[in-house]
Amino acid sequence: MASRLRTRTQDLLGHDKLGEVDELLRKFNYDDTTFFELGLQLGLQYATLNKIKAEHSISNCLIECLNAWIEQVDDVKKYGGPSYYTLIVALRIIKQNRVADAIDEEKHPACAILACYKDEKFILNPLPQLAVLLYKEDLIRARILPNADGALSLLREVQQSICANHRNLMKFADVLKLMPATQKIAREIKESYLEKVHSNEIVDEAEVTEITDSDISIQGQELDAFNAIRTKFASTVYDATEAMVSISERDLRTYLCRGYPHLASKLEKCTTIDDLLNMLANECSLTDVSLLEAVADRFKISPATELIQEYKEAVDDFCEKTPLTECLNKKISSGSMLESEKIVIHVRGLASEHRFKDVKELTEHAFGKLNSQVKITVIVVKKSFTVTCSFPLILSESLIASVLQNLETLKAKGLEQLTIGYGIVYDVDEKECDEAAVYARKGIVEQLLLSRTVQLINCCQEKKAIIAEAEKKKVEYQEEKEMLSKNLISCQQSDSEVSISADIATIVYAAMTRHKHIINIEFVSDITHMFRKYQFYGHQYPKFGIYLNIPKERLDFIERNFKGDLARCLIECLMAWLRSPDDPSTKSWETLILAIRHVDEKEVADNIYNEKCKPCEVLPEYYVKLFGSIEEPFELADILCSKGVLDETSLTKIKKATKEEKTALLKARELLLQVIQKSICRRKENLKIFAEALQKFSSTAQLGDEILEKCSFINFVHSSI
């Protein structure tokens, strides 16, 4: 018997659907003479089908077969029960694929949505590494070991789970949302799901327990308070964003990109100021409008600031006075559907004895500075009341540590049990609750493993993206260089004396010096190595970050999440600067050195300057001018050889260029400059010797003066930079 995924009880078909199923099969021209084979694949036994065949005409056998299936006779339950999913699977097994596809498209639009992305490499590539997460979230039946077909096998499993339960599409979208490379796809899937499959529910069924009259008593006026604060929230967000339409789209985008990098994937989709403001509104919740407030303050939108302040006062009043009973089973904010991104807090006591502010205080005590990253999604009640929250998976380790640190306070507030993802952090009935015992629990180990896995995948994807971008720029640069070289040779060949036009010289100069001293995210490893080498530990990283124009909000985020780890804070500042959308030309070694000097680390700045701003980078600035001005390359080579700048081998190589025909002079110049460049990079003093040699020839004397002046600047720049 083929193994089947379990179908949700809510999706099982009852007798009221018998006519609908029969009509669908006939609508799509199902061959009812194959009812016997279909029945076997639905779980009906041979004897049952024989009896149906004996007692009914062929035209009625199909309806009788479907009726027995819906009544769940024989082995129907073992085959997944009567559902459209099991019917589609059975139809495909008996080769009725056209009918199966038609029913699937009509009854399972969630499958059609996923099918649009089945070939996306960004989805397929990380799936083998996420097999454990997919298994824990019931999206696949068993851990599938990565192999040549591992990703496709996993995706087929996910497709089957979505076919069996369309809500699994939203769960899979939440998995994709964990990785920046697939966040855009996740958002598109969710939007399509809400549009085509599922209207927005107030609270997910799995999270809500029905409240009976015996549980609590809610007064009419209390019911109105929650609706009132919801109404005020809606009007405040609307009016505040309307007041912000005057903000420049570019300025707002830059501010959000620098200060809130976790919004990067959402910012990509925003093309207008209205899109940005709608995104801001969606990031707010009933009890948290801090992002909207930050924007209003940053751009000095007084009407919006006043509205938000008034709303915050109303929320404080609501939290202070509103009984918790009024907030039960209400969707307070949207949250992830993943079990690994849920926090469940069971608190001793009756909901009627608490107010909403007690829940806020509880989460603040539990999660400390990370509380802003944790969203209360719903509060339900059984014997005690339960608070469900949503959080980013990658913060698992930090949240567990925070709870353990504040455990005694939480116990005093009536905490009975607290789970983060799959792991129980505290249970009043557990005998062993010390830190070592908590971290040894299977659920905690699995949670931390998944958190680290996602972080590793994200790092790998980011590295690949950086390398791909670097390769792209390298190719572009190489193509441009080749084109310029061809243009230059073309100009040179027309005149043996090589008269280079000002336009060509300018273009070549720009190409040679474009990347001078510019740094990007690829340099992080090199920079951190130098920080350690020259003992720059980042004790004043906030001042360092401010000099690099990192927004205060981003610095606050770094302080909250990496407090106490100065080296990590410094690196986070560095990465925030390098990832900012500023003009790439502003990200240079010179800027970094000035920032280090700004925090009074002069010696470190000098060491980095001497190591990275080497004299060998001077020559490319003068390459075109030198190429057009050196009239006696062989004489110049002789002088440099006598001074030890060139060796005999290099001199011989240059002089061999005279054997060429009319390009001899050009070839000699090119080889001479290449050899000198290598010599200068080996020994910086050679730059000065080269400049003094240029002064001996009238055609290059002025260039010699300029380069000599550059040498003086390099030698003494540390005293004036």
Coordinates of N, CA and C in Angstrom, one line a residue, residues 606 711-721:
D606 N 47.9 55.2 11.0 CA 49.1 55.3 10.3 C 49.6 54.0 9.7
C711 N 55.4 61.7 -4.0 CA 56.2 60.9 -3.1 C 56.3 61.6 -1.7
S712 N 56.5 62.9 -1.8 CA 56.7 63.7 -0.6 C 55.3 63.7 0.2
F713 N 54.2 63.8 -0.5 CA 52.9 63.7 0.2 C 52.7 62.4 0.9
I714 N 53.1 61.3 0.2 CA 52.9 60.0 0.8 C 53.8 59.8 2.0
N715 N 55.0 60.3 2.0 CA 55.9 60.2 3.1 C 55.5 60.9 4.3
F716 N 54.8 62.0 4.1 CA 54.5 62.9 5.3 C 53.0 63.0 5.5
V717 N 52.1 62.2 4.8 CA 50.7 62.4 4.9 C 50.2 62.1 6.3
H718 N 50.8 61.2 7.0 CA 50.3 60.8 8.3 C 50.3 61.9 9.3
S719 N 51.1 63.0 9.0 CA 51.1 64.1 10.0 C 50.0 65.1 9.7
S720 N 49.3 65.0 8.5 CA 48.3 66.0 8.2 C 47.0 65.4 7.7
I721 N 46.9 64.1 7.6 CA 45.6 63.5 7.1 C 44.5 63.8 8.0

